[in-house]
Amino acid sequence: MQFPESWLREFCNPPIGSAELAETLTMGGLEVEERRTVAPAFSKVVVGEIKEAAQHPNADRLRVCLVDTGQGEALNIVCGAPNARVGIKVPVALVGAELPPGEDGKPFSIKVGKLRGVESQGMLCSARELQLSDDHAGLLELSPDAPLGADVREVLQLDDALFTLKLTPNLAHGLSVYGVARELAALTGAPLRTPEISTVAPVLQDKLPVKVEAPELCGRFSGRIVRGVNTQAPTPGWMVERLARCGQRSVSSLVDISNFVMFEYGQPTHIFDLDKIHGGLAVRWGQSGETLRLLNGNTVSLDDKVGVIADEREVESLAGIMGGNATAVSDDTRNIYVEAAFWWPESIQGRSRRFNFSTDAGHRFERGVDPSRTVEIIERITQLIIDICGGQCGPVDDQILRLPESKPVTLRVARASRVIGMPLAQAQCVAALRRLGFALKEGDGTISVTPPPHRFDLLIEEDLIEEIARLIGYNNLPTVAPLAPITARVQPESRRGPFAVRRRLAALGYQETINFSFVEADWERELAGNANPVKLLNPIASQMSVMRSSLLGSLLQVLKFNLDRRAPRVRVFEVGRVFMRDDSVQTTDTTVKGIHQPMRVAGLAWGDPDVSRWDSKARRSDFFDIKGDVEALIAPRIAQFEPIEHPALHPGRTARVSLDGRDIGVVGELHPRWRQKWELAQAPLLFELDLDAIATLEVPVAQPVPKHQAVERDIAVVVAEAVSHDALVRVIRSAADPELLRDVSLFDIYRPQPTAGDAPGGAGGLARGEKSMAFRLAFNSAGATLTDEQIEAAVGKILEQLSARLGARLRV
């Protein structure tokens, strides 16, 4: 919001300079983003009057003017402006004057010169030459009562400062000059001047029928008929200047009056052409299929989420945002209807963005406008209209339906002192709140405040604490170093943090990526099998509408991005949070009701597992490469892998990862249909694990070095093709004494290729559907050297259990 300092000081004029005033507002919460003078620096430019204007003897477009600057002898100045005529007062740059810099950045100095043989003793200035505006069609004409010889900077108040405030959404009460002055009075203790708005006596008895059908849309509606106005009457210069210094151009007298009062008191209004209204007005929600052509020329489609003002035929205005073109005032308008209303902020919020434009009115209404002053605003506008445009008015029609309820907020003085960080007395808090004009009641160590109607931001105790802090002055708060016990948080040896997991993956050749938690809904449905993801109410993009429950989709997007840029090898990982619905979760300081938010770690490998190789041909990463990375990440704990099906992964190349009987994630190859959909030349390998599960480590326990030599035995067993390696190892370990059997390792798998000459029993002594798996068993005892009898007994027991439980037989 922009406004001139001079207007602010008409309401509140503390005895401080412009810079200090800006600092006071900023430290009071009303940040002054920019402070600059109305015009750049220039000197020796005074008010002059043209006494004579004769045609230049040697140029058709130039005139030789005799200018009186009140300094004795008149000056002879050559001028080419089309409006140079006798009797007008204009800015005169005297010899020696320095005008604002031009495009070259250098000040423009005025000297005595000759134009087409005629001496010119100065320069008559346009607004552009003084950098007051871009208007250079002619000379800047000054007021007829401007004193001759006076400095133009003083006459036009060009040293007046323009303040631009950067207000947060909760400071709706600061969106007017009077509102800022009210805050300034509280901050400085200077008196606040509140001009009395006199009632305009009605001459007519006319009233426009208005029916408010939606109290939840409009809580108060005030209006008045004014007849016989002259819409072609010029806007007074002082009002045009005020609006310009607020960044608002002059449009017409009626529009200027409405804008002026909005900047003055913060209440947007609208003026209808009364003769274009059919019947009465209805304030209601829009209906599907309705359209409205706005004042900006846009035509918008309406529905039941948008408030409107309509007559008996059509919609005439977008409630609280912009009027319609059908009832806009024009030069032919003679009778008008002035409206001021209170629109509930919830009914206006987001509507402007929906139609891709914003207005000053919508900006104020969606933050909250004082509902108690609509009648006063009508009276203020009426008086200005009659003074400038003439006319006669009818009575004010004021309908109050439902206004915001001001609920008392209780402040505990002890808590305010603790939050602010300095000792506070109750009287000190009361004095600060009374400077803001709050109605309050005192209790024993408490203050109950009833927020005034213009403050929509006072809802909880912390809001009042903030008011006290800014009125005391943030600069006055004591600087105290924080005091707290410092206790080192030693990470237990049985746990490792996320950073250690990241380092481990980086050591395995992976690079970390960081992705949005917002993903496409299709990813959740297709890759994660999540039919009910957590949806965003206001997504930043249409393709990022849900919260992810898996990290795999994000990694696939990173892979696609890199492959599109011809990356030969991609190994990436991400440590991040996922979001899943869970009714058992309750709201706490770190959780949200109904949403489970665990941390996950996921990785993706594509291309050659090695960066480069010279001793053999390049090969593609396969399931066992990614499985080995998962095992290395979890080590020294040992994970179990079992085949499963996953919507994102290959049904025959996917495994569930388990630790101590608990499922902690999946590992596998991307499903062929997703590989085809993402247009990948080869399938990437992926894993996703629960971060908390892999953060737990087994603390190493010292073991004595074996004193006796280990003994190894090799066995080859024939089993059905369906029997897995994991099943065989489990049976072997369960059948043997764990104090004797130290290690089991697979060193050979034999699947014969049958030929036409093989015996009916199968090739190599194996039947069809069978395979041979050879294991090396390592035995050792801490007490003594094992004998052949002990070893043979242990091997025999293992073979017996393999035969009984898996149908295995010893291959001979």
Tab-separated table of C-alpha atoms in Angstrom, residues 514-806:
chain	number	residue	atom	x	y	z
A	514	ILE	CA	15.979	-34.539	-2.941
A	515	ASN	CA	12.472	-34.500	-4.422
A	516	PHE	CA	9.086	-32.996	-3.698
A	517	SER	CA	6.756	-34.925	-1.406
A	518	PHE	CA	3.948	-33.955	-3.819
A	519	VAL	CA	3.550	-36.424	-6.692
A	520	GLU	CA	1.134	-37.403	-9.420
A	521	ALA	CA	-1.987	-39.298	-8.394
A	522	ASP	CA	-1.248	-41.890	-11.115
A	523	TRP	CA	2.059	-42.758	-9.447
A	524	GLU	CA	0.312	-43.552	-6.203
A	525	ARG	CA	-2.313	-45.689	-7.875
A	526	GLU	CA	-0.018	-47.549	-10.273
A	527	LEU	CA	3.410	-47.695	-8.605
A	528	ALA	CA	2.423	-47.820	-4.932
A	529	GLY	CA	-0.988	-49.497	-5.249
A	530	ASN	CA	-2.457	-46.730	-3.097
A	531	ALA	CA	-6.083	-46.087	-4.073
A	532	ASN	CA	-6.676	-43.490	-1.356
A	533	PRO	CA	-3.645	-41.171	-1.160
A	534	VAL	CA	-3.500	-38.014	0.953
A	535	LYS	CA	-4.773	-35.270	-1.365
A	536	LEU	CA	-3.658	-31.641	-1.287
A	537	LEU	CA	-6.311	-28.951	-0.937
A	538	ASN	CA	-4.232	-26.393	-2.857
A	539	PRO	CA	-1.559	-28.158	-4.967
A	540	ILE	CA	1.235	-26.032	-6.431
A	541	ALA	CA	0.701	-27.785	-9.771
A	542	SER	CA	-1.967	-30.084	-11.199
A	543	GLN	CA	0.548	-32.929	-11.593
A	544	MET	CA	1.548	-32.656	-7.909
A	545	SER	CA	-1.836	-33.202	-6.295
A	546	VAL	CA	-1.197	-35.951	-3.705
A	547	MET	CA	1.346	-36.804	-1.009
A	548	ARG	CA	3.602	-39.735	-1.831
A	549	SER	CA	3.441	-43.031	0.029
A	550	SER	CA	6.505	-44.389	-1.779
A	551	LEU	CA	9.841	-42.931	-2.942
A	552	LEU	CA	10.053	-45.109	-6.058
A	553	GLY	CA	8.154	-42.744	-8.361
A	554	SER	CA	10.436	-39.848	-7.474
A	555	LEU	CA	13.540	-41.913	-8.252
A	556	LEU	CA	12.108	-43.031	-11.593
A	557	GLN	CA	11.515	-39.379	-12.485
A	558	VAL	CA	15.146	-38.603	-11.610
A	559	LEU	CA	16.269	-41.530	-13.778
A	560	LYS	CA	14.181	-40.310	-16.722
A	561	PHE	CA	15.561	-36.775	-16.327
A	562	ASN	CA	19.143	-38.044	-16.428
A	563	LEU	CA	18.602	-40.463	-19.309
A	564	ASP	CA	17.056	-37.673	-21.376
A	565	ARG	CA	20.421	-35.946	-20.955
A	566	ARG	CA	22.327	-39.049	-22.106
A	567	ALA	CA	23.637	-40.180	-18.725
A	568	PRO	CA	25.409	-43.541	-19.271
A	569	ARG	CA	24.992	-44.754	-15.690
A	570	VAL	CA	22.596	-43.751	-12.898
A	571	ARG	CA	22.816	-44.770	-9.239
A	572	VAL	CA	20.731	-42.507	-6.972
A	573	PHE	CA	19.083	-42.694	-3.579
A	574	GLU	CA	16.757	-40.587	-1.453
A	575	VAL	CA	16.063	-40.416	2.256
A	576	GLY	CA	12.633	-38.904	2.755
A	577	ARG	CA	9.265	-39.043	4.406
A	578	VAL	CA	6.192	-40.775	3.010
A	579	PHE	CA	2.561	-40.189	3.923
A	580	MET	CA	-0.063	-42.872	4.423
A	581	ARG	CA	-3.517	-42.886	5.935
A	582	ASP	CA	-3.696	-44.515	9.369
A	583	ASP	CA	-6.684	-43.940	11.642
A	584	SER	CA	-4.692	-45.041	14.685
A	585	VAL	CA	-2.412	-41.966	14.519
A	586	GLN	CA	-3.418	-39.097	16.815
A	587	THR	CA	-2.375	-35.446	16.648
A	588	THR	CA	0.738	-34.589	18.664
A	589	ASP	CA	3.585	-32.092	18.332
A	590	THR	CA	5.110	-34.209	15.550
A	591	THR	CA	2.129	-36.067	14.050
A	592	VAL	CA	-1.148	-35.294	12.327
A	593	LYS	CA	-4.284	-37.262	13.083
A	594	GLY	CA	-4.946	-40.037	10.609
A	595	ILE	CA	-1.618	-39.657	8.732
A	596	HIS	CA	1.345	-41.982	9.266
A	597	GLN	CA	4.609	-40.329	8.177
A	598	PRO	CA	7.525	-42.794	8.372
A	599	MET	CA	11.003	-42.110	6.992
A	600	ARG	CA	12.149	-44.300	4.115
A	601	VAL	CA	15.374	-44.812	2.185
A	602	ALA	CA	15.158	-45.865	-1.447
A	603	GLY	CA	17.728	-46.444	-4.170
A	604	LEU	CA	17.840	-46.986	-7.926
A	605	ALA	CA	20.577	-48.519	-10.090
A	606	TRP	CA	20.663	-48.424	-13.899
A	607	GLY	CA	23.435	-49.332	-16.302
A	608	ASP	CA	26.814	-50.908	-15.654
A	609	PRO	CA	27.403	-51.591	-11.938
A	610	ASP	CA	30.991	-50.370	-12.361
A	611	VAL	CA	31.954	-46.903	-13.534
A	612	SER	CA	34.382	-48.319	-16.098
A	613	ARG	CA	36.120	-51.611	-16.771
A	614	TRP	CA	39.071	-52.721	-18.893
A	615	ASP	CA	39.306	-56.408	-18.104
A	616	SER	CA	35.907	-57.514	-19.399
A	617	LYS	CA	32.875	-56.348	-21.312
A	618	ALA	CA	30.326	-53.997	-19.803
A	619	ARG	CA	27.262	-55.617	-18.324
A	620	ARG	CA	23.941	-54.439	-16.958
A	621	SER	CA	23.089	-54.290	-13.287
A	622	ASP	CA	20.892	-57.181	-12.247
A	623	PHE	CA	18.872	-58.239	-9.235
A	624	PHE	CA	21.883	-59.650	-7.411
A	625	ASP	CA	23.778	-56.355	-7.714
A	626	ILE	CA	21.014	-54.372	-6.016
A	627	LYS	CA	20.471	-57.186	-3.494
A	628	GLY	CA	24.173	-57.048	-2.624
A	629	ASP	CA	23.906	-53.282	-2.071
A	630	VAL	CA	20.976	-53.810	0.290
A	631	GLU	CA	22.919	-56.445	2.210
A	632	ALA	CA	25.934	-54.127	2.455
A	633	LEU	CA	23.684	-51.300	3.701
A	634	ILE	CA	22.128	-53.477	6.399
A	635	ALA	CA	25.365	-55.217	7.442
A	636	PRO	CA	26.432	-56.484	9.916
A	637	ARG	CA	22.831	-57.584	10.381
A	638	ILE	CA	21.684	-60.323	8.018
A	639	ALA	CA	18.443	-59.817	6.094
A	640	GLN	CA	16.135	-62.456	4.711
A	641	PHE	CA	14.765	-62.223	1.163
A	642	GLU	CA	11.488	-63.859	0.077
A	643	PRO	CA	9.777	-63.592	-3.313
A	644	ILE	CA	6.669	-61.377	-3.401
A	645	GLU	CA	4.595	-59.370	-5.861
A	646	HIS	CA	4.703	-55.567	-5.924
A	647	PRO	CA	2.726	-53.269	-8.286
A	648	ALA	CA	5.868	-51.436	-9.385
A	649	LEU	CA	8.265	-54.396	-9.675
A	650	HIS	CA	8.834	-57.466	-11.868
A	651	PRO	CA	6.761	-60.359	-10.479
A	652	GLY	CA	9.604	-62.891	-10.821
A	653	ARG	CA	12.434	-60.609	-9.777
A	654	THR	CA	11.146	-59.014	-6.592
A	655	ALA	CA	11.832	-59.894	-2.969
A	656	ARG	CA	10.568	-58.852	0.401
A	657	VAL	CA	13.339	-57.759	2.767
A	658	SER	CA	12.938	-58.925	6.373
A	659	LEU	CA	14.970	-58.420	9.533
A	660	ASP	CA	14.348	-60.599	12.583
A	661	GLY	CA	10.983	-61.627	11.157
A	662	ARG	CA	9.855	-58.050	10.470
A	663	ASP	CA	9.198	-56.847	6.906
A	664	ILE	CA	11.210	-53.685	6.291
A	665	GLY	CA	10.966	-53.146	2.527
A	666	VAL	CA	11.267	-54.491	-1.006
A	667	VAL	CA	13.973	-54.920	-3.641
A	668	GLY	CA	13.588	-55.813	-7.281
A	669	GLU	CA	13.516	-54.943	-10.966
A	670	LEU	CA	11.028	-52.484	-12.464
A	671	HIS	CA	7.932	-54.102	-13.947
A	672	PRO	CA	8.072	-54.463	-17.761
A	673	ARG	CA	4.896	-52.427	-18.271
A	674	TRP	CA	6.333	-49.448	-16.376
A	675	ARG	CA	9.624	-49.817	-18.213
A	676	GLN	CA	7.671	-49.554	-21.474
A	677	LYS	CA	5.554	-46.636	-20.232
A	678	TRP	CA	8.613	-44.666	-19.116
A	679	GLU	CA	10.392	-45.557	-22.394
A	680	LEU	CA	13.472	-47.045	-20.721
A	681	ALA	CA	15.998	-49.016	-22.783
A	682	GLN	CA	16.563	-51.422	-19.883
A	683	ALA	CA	14.876	-52.034	-16.572
A	684	PRO	CA	16.311	-50.251	-13.511
A	685	LEU	CA	16.744	-52.017	-10.162
A	686	LEU	CA	15.139	-50.455	-7.100
A	687	PHE	CA	14.891	-50.905	-3.361
A	688	GLU	CA	12.882	-49.147	-0.652
A	689	LEU	CA	13.463	-49.760	3.068
A	690	ASP	CA	12.174	-48.457	6.363
A	691	LEU	CA	14.824	-46.067	7.706
A	692	ASP	CA	14.156	-46.765	11.388
A	693	ALA	CA	14.592	-50.502	10.841
A	694	ILE	CA	18.005	-50.262	9.182
A	695	ALA	CA	19.155	-47.624	11.693
A	696	THR	CA	19.359	-50.334	14.367
A	697	LEU	CA	22.718	-52.087	14.511
A	698	GLU	CA	24.049	-55.136	16.303
A	699	VAL	CA	26.731	-54.148	18.776
A	700	PRO	CA	29.849	-56.229	18.059
A	701	VAL	CA	30.635	-58.793	20.740
A	702	ALA	CA	34.188	-60.025	21.204
A	703	GLN	CA	34.642	-63.687	20.286
A	704	PRO	CA	37.724	-65.779	21.062
A	705	VAL	CA	39.852	-66.753	18.113
A	706	PRO	CA	39.348	-70.496	17.378
A	707	LYS	CA	42.257	-72.551	18.702
A	708	HIS	CA	41.591	-75.487	16.420
A	709	GLN	CA	41.583	-75.776	12.667
A	710	ALA	CA	38.253	-75.792	10.890
A	711	VAL	CA	37.164	-78.824	8.898
A	712	GLU	CA	35.287	-78.505	5.607
A	713	ARG	CA	32.966	-80.978	3.952
A	714	ASP	CA	31.313	-80.621	0.536
A	715	ILE	CA	27.914	-82.097	-0.197
A	716	ALA	CA	25.876	-81.981	-3.394
A	717	VAL	CA	22.153	-82.613	-3.042
A	718	VAL	CA	19.534	-83.112	-5.728
A	719	VAL	CA	16.283	-81.284	-5.157
A	720	ALA	CA	13.254	-80.225	-7.122
A	721	GLU	CA	13.606	-77.029	-9.170
A	722	ALA	CA	11.059	-75.291	-6.907
A	723	VAL	CA	13.229	-75.715	-3.774
A	724	SER	CA	15.031	-72.455	-3.029
A	725	HIS	CA	18.534	-71.863	-1.764
A	726	ASP	CA	17.122	-70.158	1.313
A	727	ALA	CA	15.036	-73.209	2.212
A	728	LEU	CA	18.050	-75.505	1.943
A	729	VAL	CA	20.236	-73.258	4.105
A	730	ARG	CA	17.554	-73.029	6.787
A	731	VAL	CA	17.212	-76.801	7.025
A	732	ILE	CA	21.001	-77.290	7.115
A	733	ARG	CA	21.436	-74.798	9.943
A	734	SER	CA	18.500	-76.148	11.941
A	735	ALA	CA	19.747	-79.748	11.603
A	736	ALA	CA	23.308	-79.056	12.728
A	737	ASP	CA	24.677	-78.108	16.142
A	738	PRO	CA	25.302	-74.313	15.984
A	739	GLU	CA	28.405	-74.832	18.164
A	740	LEU	CA	29.894	-77.007	15.416
A	741	LEU	CA	28.579	-75.696	12.077
A	742	ARG	CA	30.167	-72.281	11.560
A	743	ASP	CA	29.417	-71.549	7.890
A	744	VAL	CA	27.352	-72.746	4.924
A	745	SER	CA	28.126	-71.507	1.427
A	746	LEU	CA	26.803	-72.483	-1.991
A	747	PHE	CA	29.555	-73.019	-4.584
A	748	ASP	CA	27.813	-74.776	-7.480
A	749	ILE	CA	24.426	-75.231	-9.157
A	750	TYR	CA	24.013	-77.875	-11.862
A	751	ARG	CA	21.056	-78.015	-14.245
A	752	PRO	CA	21.706	-80.586	-17.001
A	753	GLN	CA	20.624	-79.886	-20.561
A	754	PRO	CA	18.783	-83.024	-21.754
A	755	THR	CA	19.694	-84.504	-25.171
A	756	ALA	CA	18.087	-87.117	-27.385
A	757	GLY	CA	20.506	-89.870	-26.217
A	758	ASP	CA	19.935	-89.456	-22.479
A	759	ALA	CA	18.530	-92.322	-20.412
A	760	PRO	CA	14.892	-92.087	-19.300
A	761	GLY	CA	16.072	-91.162	-15.817
A	762	GLY	CA	17.403	-87.834	-17.106
A	763	ALA	CA	20.719	-86.266	-17.977
A	764	GLY	CA	23.614	-86.631	-15.521
A	765	GLY	CA	21.563	-88.777	-13.165
A	766	LEU	CA	18.995	-86.028	-12.578
A	767	ALA	CA	15.351	-86.312	-13.505
A	768	ARG	CA	13.520	-83.602	-15.353
A	769	GLY	CA	12.619	-80.703	-13.019
A	770	GLU	CA	15.545	-81.386	-10.724
A	771	LYS	CA	18.760	-79.516	-9.977
A	772	SER	CA	21.939	-80.183	-8.050
A	773	MET	CA	23.195	-77.664	-5.473
A	774	ALA	CA	26.625	-78.095	-3.884
A	775	PHE	CA	27.367	-76.623	-0.441
A	776	ARG	CA	30.584	-76.258	1.518
A	777	LEU	CA	30.093	-76.883	5.248
A	778	ALA	CA	32.660	-75.500	7.694
A	779	PHE	CA	32.853	-77.200	11.134
A	780	ASN	CA	34.830	-76.131	14.172
A	781	SER	CA	34.734	-76.617	17.924
A	782	ALA	CA	36.010	-74.302	20.597
A	783	GLY	CA	36.864	-77.222	22.927
A	784	ALA	CA	38.780	-79.770	20.862
A	785	THR	CA	39.727	-80.930	17.395
A	786	LEU	CA	36.768	-82.573	15.702
A	787	THR	CA	37.065	-86.251	14.836
A	788	ASP	CA	35.891	-87.848	11.612
A	789	GLU	CA	33.137	-89.590	13.527
A	790	GLN	CA	31.738	-86.311	14.838
A	791	ILE	CA	31.851	-84.688	11.420
A	792	GLU	CA	30.280	-87.648	9.629
A	793	ALA	CA	27.530	-87.805	12.233
A	794	ALA	CA	26.784	-84.107	11.753
A	795	VAL	CA	26.760	-84.432	7.939
A	796	GLY	CA	24.554	-87.503	8.147
A	797	LYS	CA	22.033	-85.676	10.309
A	798	ILE	CA	21.949	-82.800	7.852
A	799	LEU	CA	21.337	-85.138	4.906
A	800	GLU	CA	18.630	-86.949	6.846
A	801	GLN	CA	16.760	-83.703	7.545
A	802	LEU	CA	17.159	-82.489	3.939
A	803	SER	CA	15.626	-85.723	2.708
A	804	ALA	CA	12.792	-85.708	5.226
A	805	ARG	CA	11.795	-82.042	4.884
A	806	LEU	CA	12.685	-81.153	1.284
